[in-house]
Amino acid sequence: ISAEVRMKGILKWPLFIAAIVVVLRVVTERLGVPDSINNLISVVALHLLLGPLYFAVRIAKSRTPRPYATLFKLIAIYVVLTRAMIIPVYWLGRIYEWPQPRFFGLWGPDVSPFAGFIGVPFVTAAIWIVSSLIFGGGLGSVVIAVMTRSSNNSALGTPSGM
């Protein structure tokens, strides 16, 4: 199987889960569930932490050539696509003036249409994309290094602590 096909397979379920989380979060917010609960339904947790960890484990187990480059590619694709799922939610938040804290700065008497529809959503996306690549990429790289080292030591018959 080509690396491109494997990459699509690795992304399929995380993207499906992210779509469910995006919709679930909007539904719970609209139903008036407290923010303390809504904040647990987080796409940020998926692309900043869980996605990179999942990708790292899958990459390390598959012995993919160029594992670190593959990891960063997967994280980049995943975070861009998940943030793209959220931008229409921000637009709805502006149009309907949703009061949740994550929509602050999108609407109000002092917020221009440019800021509400373009500026805030895309700057927020850019910040999370960079953050996920740095933090998630670093965390995933550590996981790959540890798993690869452990796997190599097991293959050589040496203890992993040496």
Short mmCIF file of N, CA and C in Angstrom, two decimals, residues 14-126:
data_model
loop_
_atom_site.label_atom_id
_atom_site.label_comp_id
_atom_site.label_asym_id
_atom_site.label_seq_id
_atom_site.Cartn_x
_atom_site.Cartn_y
_atom_site.Cartn_z
N PRO A 14 -10.03 9.85 12.68
CA PRO A 14 -9.88 11.10 13.43
C PRO A 14 -10.70 12.26 12.85
N LEU A 15 -10.79 12.35 11.53
CA LEU A 15 -11.60 13.42 10.93
C LEU A 15 -13.09 13.18 11.16
N PHE A 16 -13.51 11.95 11.11
CA PHE A 16 -14.91 11.61 11.38
C PHE A 16 -15.26 11.97 12.83
N ILE A 17 -14.39 11.63 13.75
CA ILE A 17 -14.60 11.96 15.17
C ILE A 17 -14.63 13.47 15.36
N ALA A 18 -13.73 14.18 14.69
CA ALA A 18 -13.70 15.65 14.81
C ALA A 18 -15.01 16.25 14.32
N ALA A 19 -15.56 15.74 13.22
CA ALA A 19 -16.83 16.26 12.70
C ALA A 19 -17.95 16.04 13.73
N ILE A 20 -17.96 14.87 14.35
CA ILE A 20 -18.96 14.59 15.39
C ILE A 20 -18.80 15.55 16.56
N VAL A 21 -17.56 15.78 16.97
CA VAL A 21 -17.30 16.68 18.10
C VAL A 21 -17.74 18.11 17.78
N VAL A 22 -17.48 18.57 16.56
CA VAL A 22 -17.89 19.92 16.16
C VAL A 22 -19.41 20.06 16.28
N VAL A 23 -20.14 19.11 15.73
CA VAL A 23 -21.61 19.16 15.77
C VAL A 23 -22.12 19.01 17.19
N LEU A 24 -21.57 18.06 17.94
CA LEU A 24 -22.00 17.84 19.32
C LEU A 24 -21.81 19.09 20.17
N ARG A 25 -20.68 19.76 19.99
CA ARG A 25 -20.40 20.97 20.76
C ARG A 25 -21.43 22.05 20.48
N VAL A 26 -21.76 22.25 19.21
CA VAL A 26 -22.75 23.27 18.86
C VAL A 26 -24.11 22.90 19.45
N VAL A 27 -24.49 21.64 19.35
CA VAL A 27 -25.78 21.20 19.87
C VAL A 27 -25.85 21.42 21.38
N THR A 28 -24.80 21.02 22.10
CA THR A 28 -24.83 21.19 23.56
C THR A 28 -24.82 22.67 23.95
N GLU A 29 -24.09 23.49 23.21
CA GLU A 29 -24.09 24.93 23.49
C GLU A 29 -25.49 25.52 23.26
N ARG A 30 -26.12 25.14 22.18
CA ARG A 30 -27.45 25.67 21.85
C ARG A 30 -28.49 25.17 22.85
N LEU A 31 -28.26 24.00 23.45
CA LEU A 31 -29.19 23.48 24.46
C LEU A 31 -28.97 24.12 25.83
N GLY A 32 -27.93 24.93 25.96
CA GLY A 32 -27.70 25.63 27.21
C GLY A 32 -26.89 24.85 28.23
N VAL A 33 -26.17 23.83 27.77
CA VAL A 33 -25.29 23.08 28.67
C VAL A 33 -24.20 24.03 29.17
N PRO A 34 -23.85 23.97 30.46
CA PRO A 34 -22.84 24.89 31.01
C PRO A 34 -21.50 24.82 30.24
N ASP A 35 -20.82 25.97 30.17
CA ASP A 35 -19.54 26.04 29.47
C ASP A 35 -18.52 25.07 30.04
N SER A 36 -18.59 24.81 31.35
CA SER A 36 -17.64 23.88 31.96
C SER A 36 -17.76 22.48 31.34
N ILE A 37 -18.94 22.09 30.92
CA ILE A 37 -19.15 20.80 30.25
C ILE A 37 -18.81 20.93 28.77
N ASN A 38 -19.27 22.01 28.14
CA ASN A 38 -18.99 22.21 26.71
C ASN A 38 -17.50 22.24 26.41
N ASN A 39 -16.73 22.80 27.32
CA ASN A 39 -15.28 22.88 27.09
C ASN A 39 -14.62 21.51 27.06
N LEU A 40 -15.28 20.50 27.61
CA LEU A 40 -14.75 19.13 27.54
C LEU A 40 -14.96 18.53 26.14
N ILE A 41 -15.91 19.06 25.41
CA ILE A 41 -16.19 18.61 24.03
C ILE A 41 -15.33 19.49 23.13
N SER A 42 -14.08 19.10 22.95
CA SER A 42 -13.10 20.02 22.40
C SER A 42 -12.38 19.48 21.17
N VAL A 43 -12.51 20.21 20.08
CA VAL A 43 -11.73 19.89 18.89
C VAL A 43 -10.26 20.23 19.13
N VAL A 44 -9.99 21.23 19.95
CA VAL A 44 -8.61 21.60 20.26
C VAL A 44 -7.88 20.41 20.88
N ALA A 45 -8.54 19.72 21.82
CA ALA A 45 -7.90 18.53 22.42
C ALA A 45 -7.59 17.48 21.37
N LEU A 46 -8.45 17.38 20.37
CA LEU A 46 -8.21 16.40 19.30
C LEU A 46 -6.99 16.76 18.46
N HIS A 47 -6.90 18.01 17.99
CA HIS A 47 -5.79 18.32 17.08
C HIS A 47 -4.51 18.73 17.79
N LEU A 48 -4.60 19.09 19.06
CA LEU A 48 -3.40 19.49 19.80
C LEU A 48 -2.74 18.30 20.49
N LEU A 49 -3.54 17.33 20.93
CA LEU A 49 -3.02 16.25 21.77
C LEU A 49 -3.36 14.86 21.25
N LEU A 50 -4.65 14.55 21.16
CA LEU A 50 -5.06 13.18 20.85
C LEU A 50 -4.70 12.75 19.43
N GLY A 51 -4.94 13.61 18.46
CA GLY A 51 -4.59 13.29 17.07
C GLY A 51 -3.10 13.02 16.90
N PRO A 52 -2.23 13.94 17.34
CA PRO A 52 -0.80 13.69 17.21
C PRO A 52 -0.33 12.41 17.93
N LEU A 53 -0.90 12.12 19.09
CA LEU A 53 -0.53 10.89 19.79
C LEU A 53 -0.97 9.66 18.99
N TYR A 54 -2.18 9.68 18.48
CA TYR A 54 -2.69 8.59 17.67
C TYR A 54 -1.82 8.39 16.42
N PHE A 55 -1.53 9.48 15.72
CA PHE A 55 -0.71 9.38 14.52
C PHE A 55 0.68 8.82 14.85
N ALA A 56 1.27 9.29 15.94
CA ALA A 56 2.62 8.85 16.33
C ALA A 56 2.64 7.35 16.60
N VAL A 57 1.66 6.87 17.34
CA VAL A 57 1.62 5.43 17.66
C VAL A 57 1.44 4.62 16.38
N ARG A 58 0.52 5.05 15.53
CA ARG A 58 0.30 4.32 14.26
C ARG A 58 1.55 4.32 13.39
N ILE A 59 2.22 5.47 13.31
CA ILE A 59 3.43 5.58 12.49
C ILE A 59 4.53 4.70 13.06
N ALA A 60 4.74 4.76 14.37
CA ALA A 60 5.81 3.98 14.99
C ALA A 60 5.57 2.48 14.82
N LYS A 61 4.34 2.06 14.96
CA LYS A 61 4.01 0.62 14.82
C LYS A 61 4.17 0.15 13.39
N SER A 62 3.94 1.04 12.43
CA SER A 62 3.99 0.62 11.02
C SER A 62 5.39 0.72 10.42
N ARG A 63 6.33 1.29 11.19
CA ARG A 63 7.70 1.48 10.70
C ARG A 63 7.71 2.23 9.36
N THR A 64 6.92 3.25 9.29
CA THR A 64 6.83 4.09 8.10
C THR A 64 8.18 4.75 7.85
N PRO A 65 8.65 4.75 6.59
CA PRO A 65 9.88 5.48 6.31
C PRO A 65 9.65 6.98 6.54
N ARG A 66 10.66 7.68 7.02
CA ARG A 66 10.56 9.10 7.34
C ARG A 66 9.40 9.37 8.30
N PRO A 67 9.43 8.74 9.47
CA PRO A 67 8.28 8.84 10.38
C PRO A 67 8.00 10.26 10.87
N TYR A 68 9.04 11.06 11.09
CA TYR A 68 8.81 12.40 11.62
C TYR A 68 8.18 13.31 10.57
N ALA A 69 8.63 13.20 9.34
CA ALA A 69 8.02 13.99 8.26
C ALA A 69 6.57 13.57 8.06
N THR A 70 6.32 12.28 8.13
CA THR A 70 4.95 11.77 8.00
C THR A 70 4.07 12.29 9.13
N LEU A 71 4.60 12.28 10.35
CA LEU A 71 3.87 12.78 11.51
C LEU A 71 3.47 14.25 11.31
N PHE A 72 4.43 15.08 10.93
CA PHE A 72 4.14 16.51 10.77
C PHE A 72 3.17 16.76 9.61
N LYS A 73 3.26 15.95 8.55
CA LYS A 73 2.31 16.07 7.45
C LYS A 73 0.90 15.74 7.93
N LEU A 74 0.78 14.63 8.65
CA LEU A 74 -0.54 14.22 9.15
C LEU A 74 -1.12 15.25 10.10
N ILE A 75 -0.31 15.75 11.01
CA ILE A 75 -0.80 16.77 11.95
C ILE A 75 -1.24 18.01 11.18
N ALA A 76 -0.45 18.45 10.21
CA ALA A 76 -0.79 19.65 9.43
C ALA A 76 -2.12 19.45 8.70
N ILE A 77 -2.27 18.34 8.03
CA ILE A 77 -3.52 18.08 7.30
C ILE A 77 -4.69 18.02 8.28
N TYR A 78 -4.50 17.29 9.37
CA TYR A 78 -5.58 17.11 10.35
C TYR A 78 -6.00 18.43 10.99
N VAL A 79 -5.05 19.22 11.43
CA VAL A 79 -5.41 20.46 12.11
C VAL A 79 -6.03 21.45 11.13
N VAL A 80 -5.55 21.52 9.90
CA VAL A 80 -6.15 22.43 8.92
C VAL A 80 -7.59 22.01 8.63
N LEU A 81 -7.82 20.72 8.45
CA LEU A 81 -9.17 20.26 8.14
C LEU A 81 -10.12 20.41 9.34
N THR A 82 -9.63 20.16 10.55
CA THR A 82 -10.51 20.32 11.71
C THR A 82 -10.83 21.80 11.95
N ARG A 83 -9.84 22.66 11.77
CA ARG A 83 -10.12 24.09 11.93
C ARG A 83 -11.06 24.58 10.83
N ALA A 84 -10.95 24.01 9.64
CA ALA A 84 -11.88 24.36 8.55
C ALA A 84 -13.31 23.96 8.90
N MET A 85 -13.48 22.90 9.68
CA MET A 85 -14.82 22.51 10.14
C MET A 85 -15.40 23.53 11.11
N ILE A 86 -14.54 24.22 11.84
CA ILE A 86 -14.99 25.13 12.89
C ILE A 86 -15.31 26.53 12.34
N ILE A 87 -14.68 26.92 11.25
CA ILE A 87 -14.90 28.27 10.71
C ILE A 87 -16.38 28.54 10.42
N PRO A 88 -17.12 27.63 9.79
CA PRO A 88 -18.56 27.90 9.59
C PRO A 88 -19.32 28.04 10.91
N VAL A 89 -18.88 27.35 11.95
CA VAL A 89 -19.50 27.50 13.27
C VAL A 89 -19.27 28.92 13.79
N TYR A 90 -18.07 29.43 13.59
CA TYR A 90 -17.80 30.81 13.99
C TYR A 90 -18.69 31.79 13.22
N TRP A 91 -18.88 31.52 11.93
CA TRP A 91 -19.75 32.39 11.13
C TRP A 91 -21.17 32.35 11.67
N LEU A 92 -21.65 31.17 12.02
CA LEU A 92 -22.99 31.07 12.61
C LEU A 92 -23.05 31.81 13.95
N GLY A 93 -21.98 31.69 14.73
CA GLY A 93 -21.91 32.40 16.00
C GLY A 93 -22.02 33.91 15.81
N ARG A 94 -21.41 34.40 14.75
CA ARG A 94 -21.51 35.84 14.45
C ARG A 94 -22.91 36.20 13.99
N ILE A 95 -23.44 35.44 13.04
CA ILE A 95 -24.75 35.75 12.47
C ILE A 95 -25.83 35.74 13.55
N TYR A 96 -25.80 34.72 14.40
CA TYR A 96 -26.85 34.57 15.42
C TYR A 96 -26.46 35.14 16.78
N GLU A 97 -25.28 35.77 16.85
CA GLU A 97 -24.79 36.41 18.08
C GLU A 97 -24.83 35.46 19.28
N TRP A 98 -24.24 34.29 19.10
CA TRP A 98 -24.21 33.30 20.18
C TRP A 98 -23.36 33.84 21.33
N PRO A 99 -23.81 33.66 22.57
CA PRO A 99 -23.15 34.30 23.72
C PRO A 99 -21.97 33.53 24.33
N GLN A 100 -21.67 32.34 23.86
CA GLN A 100 -20.58 31.57 24.47
C GLN A 100 -19.25 32.30 24.33
N PRO A 101 -18.37 32.13 25.32
CA PRO A 101 -17.08 32.83 25.31
C PRO A 101 -16.25 32.61 24.05
N ARG A 102 -16.35 31.45 23.43
CA ARG A 102 -15.53 31.22 22.23
C ARG A 102 -15.95 32.09 21.04
N PHE A 103 -17.12 32.73 21.14
CA PHE A 103 -17.58 33.60 20.07
C PHE A 103 -17.36 35.09 20.36
N PHE A 104 -16.71 35.39 21.48
CA PHE A 104 -16.41 36.79 21.79
C PHE A 104 -15.47 37.34 20.71
N GLY A 105 -15.71 38.54 20.31
CA GLY A 105 -14.89 39.17 19.28
C GLY A 105 -15.41 38.93 17.88
N LEU A 106 -16.46 38.10 17.75
CA LEU A 106 -17.03 37.83 16.43
C LEU A 106 -18.19 38.76 16.11
N TRP A 107 -18.86 39.25 17.13
CA TRP A 107 -20.02 40.11 16.90
C TRP A 107 -20.10 41.17 17.99
N GLY A 108 -20.86 42.16 17.72
CA GLY A 108 -21.05 43.26 18.66
C GLY A 108 -20.98 44.58 17.93
N PRO A 109 -21.31 45.67 18.63
CA PRO A 109 -21.36 46.98 17.96
C PRO A 109 -20.01 47.46 17.44
N ASP A 110 -18.93 46.99 18.05
CA ASP A 110 -17.60 47.46 17.64
C ASP A 110 -16.86 46.47 16.75
N VAL A 111 -17.55 45.41 16.31
CA VAL A 111 -16.90 44.37 15.51
C VAL A 111 -17.33 44.51 14.05
N SER A 112 -16.36 44.74 13.19
CA SER A 112 -16.67 44.88 11.76
C SER A 112 -16.97 43.52 11.15
N PRO A 113 -17.69 43.51 10.03
CA PRO A 113 -17.93 42.24 9.35
C PRO A 113 -16.62 41.52 9.00
N PHE A 114 -15.60 42.29 8.59
CA PHE A 114 -14.32 41.65 8.26
C PHE A 114 -13.75 40.93 9.47
N ALA A 115 -13.76 41.59 10.63
CA ALA A 115 -13.22 40.97 11.84
C ALA A 115 -14.03 39.73 12.22
N GLY A 116 -15.36 39.82 12.13
CA GLY A 116 -16.22 38.72 12.56
C GLY A 116 -16.22 37.53 11.62
N PHE A 117 -16.12 37.78 10.33
CA PHE A 117 -16.19 36.68 9.36
C PHE A 117 -14.82 36.19 8.91
N ILE A 118 -13.82 37.06 8.90
CA ILE A 118 -12.51 36.69 8.36
C ILE A 118 -11.41 36.78 9.43
N GLY A 119 -11.23 37.96 9.99
CA GLY A 119 -10.11 38.20 10.90
C GLY A 119 -10.03 37.24 12.07
N VAL A 120 -11.02 37.26 12.93
CA VAL A 120 -10.97 36.43 14.14
C VAL A 120 -10.97 34.93 13.80
N PRO A 121 -11.87 34.42 12.94
CA PRO A 121 -11.84 32.99 12.67
C PRO A 121 -10.53 32.48 12.06
N PHE A 122 -9.98 33.25 11.12
CA PHE A 122 -8.77 32.77 10.44
C PHE A 122 -7.50 32.99 11.27
N VAL A 123 -7.45 34.04 12.05
CA VAL A 123 -6.31 34.23 12.95
C VAL A 123 -6.33 33.16 14.04
N THR A 124 -7.52 32.88 14.56
CA THR A 124 -7.65 31.81 15.56
C THR A 124 -7.21 30.48 14.96
N ALA A 125 -7.64 30.20 13.74
CA ALA A 125 -7.23 28.96 13.07
C ALA A 125 -5.71 28.91 12.92
N ALA A 126 -5.11 30.00 12.48
CA ALA A 126 -3.65 30.03 12.30
C ALA A 126 -2.92 29.77 13.60
#
